[in-house]
Coordinates of C-alpha atoms in Angstrom, one line a residue:
M138 CA -27.4 176.1 112.6
G139 CA -30.7 176.6 110.8
K140 CA -31.7 179.4 108.5
K141 CA -32.7 182.6 110.3
I142 CA -36.0 184.2 109.5
P143 CA -37.1 187.8 110.4
F144 CA -39.1 188.3 113.6
D145 CA -42.2 189.6 111.7
Q146 CA -42.3 186.4 109.6
A147 CA -41.9 184.2 112.6
L148 CA -44.7 186.0 114.4
Q149 CA -47.0 185.6 111.4
M150 CA -46.2 181.9 111.2
G151 CA -47.0 181.5 114.9
L152 CA -50.3 183.3 114.9
K153 CA -53.4 181.2 115.1
N154 CA -56.5 181.9 113.1
P155 CA -58.9 183.2 115.7
N156 CA -62.4 181.6 115.7
D157 CA -64.8 184.3 116.7
S158 CA -67.8 182.2 115.8
I159 CA -69.9 180.2 118.2
Y160 CA -69.8 177.5 115.6
T161 CA -66.9 175.1 115.3
Q162 CA -65.0 174.4 112.1
Q163 CA -65.5 170.9 110.8
N164 CA -64.3 168.3 113.2
K165 CA -64.2 164.5 113.2
Y166 CA -66.7 164.2 116.1
G167 CA -69.6 166.0 114.5
Y168 CA -69.8 168.8 117.1
R169 CA -71.1 172.1 115.8
I170 CA -70.8 174.4 118.8
N171 CA -67.5 175.9 119.9
V172 CA -67.6 175.4 123.7
N173 CA -64.6 177.6 124.2
H174 CA -66.3 180.7 122.8
P175 CA -66.7 183.4 125.5
Q176 CA -70.5 183.4 125.2
I177 CA -70.9 179.6 125.2
K178 CA -68.3 178.7 127.8
P179 CA -70.4 179.8 130.9
L180 CA -73.4 178.0 129.5
Y181 CA -71.3 174.9 128.9
D182 CA -69.8 175.0 132.4
R183 CA -73.3 175.5 134.0
Y184 CA -74.7 172.5 132.0
K185 CA -71.8 170.3 133.2
R186 CA -72.5 171.3 136.8
H187 CA -76.2 170.7 136.3
I188 CA -75.7 167.1 135.1
K189 CA -72.8 166.6 137.5
A190 CA -70.3 165.7 134.8
I191 CA -66.7 166.7 134.4
I192 CA -66.4 165.5 130.9
L193 CA -69.5 165.1 128.7
S194 CA -70.2 162.0 126.7
D195 CA -71.1 162.3 123.1
V196 CA -74.8 162.0 123.9
E197 CA -74.6 164.7 126.6
R198 CA -72.6 167.0 124.3
F199 CA -75.2 166.6 121.5
Q200 CA -78.0 167.3 124.1
F201 CA -76.1 170.5 125.1
E202 CA -75.8 171.6 121.5
S203 CA -79.4 170.9 120.9
M204 CA -80.3 173.2 123.8
I205 CA -78.0 175.9 122.4
F206 CA -79.7 175.6 118.9
R207 CA -83.1 175.9 120.6
M208 CA -81.9 179.1 122.4
I209 CA -80.6 180.6 119.2
E210 CA -83.9 179.8 117.4
K211 CA -85.9 181.3 120.3
R212 CA -83.8 184.4 120.2
K213 CA -84.3 184.8 116.5
N214 CA -88.0 184.4 116.8
N215 CA -88.1 187.0 119.6
E216 CA -86.1 189.5 117.6
R217 CA -88.4 188.9 114.6
D218 CA -91.5 189.6 116.7
T219 CA -90.2 192.9 118.1

C-alpha cells in the first residue's frame, strides 16, 4: 500500500486556486474573459441564445469578448464622469 498522508495535507493538495477575476489566466486559445465567472456567465448565456448558438466559434467568442470590453470601458467612463 502507498504512503499515508495527513487529511489536512490531502485537502490542501486537492484545493484549486479560485479565479475570482473576470479575466482568464493565459490560455492557448487567446481568450481573455472568464465565461464561468458569476458576473459574466449570464451575459455569455444570453449572447449564445441571441445568436442561436450552443457552442461559440472562435470568431463569435472574440466578438463576445469585444462586447464585454466595450461594456467595461463604458462603465469606467460613466464612473469617471460622476
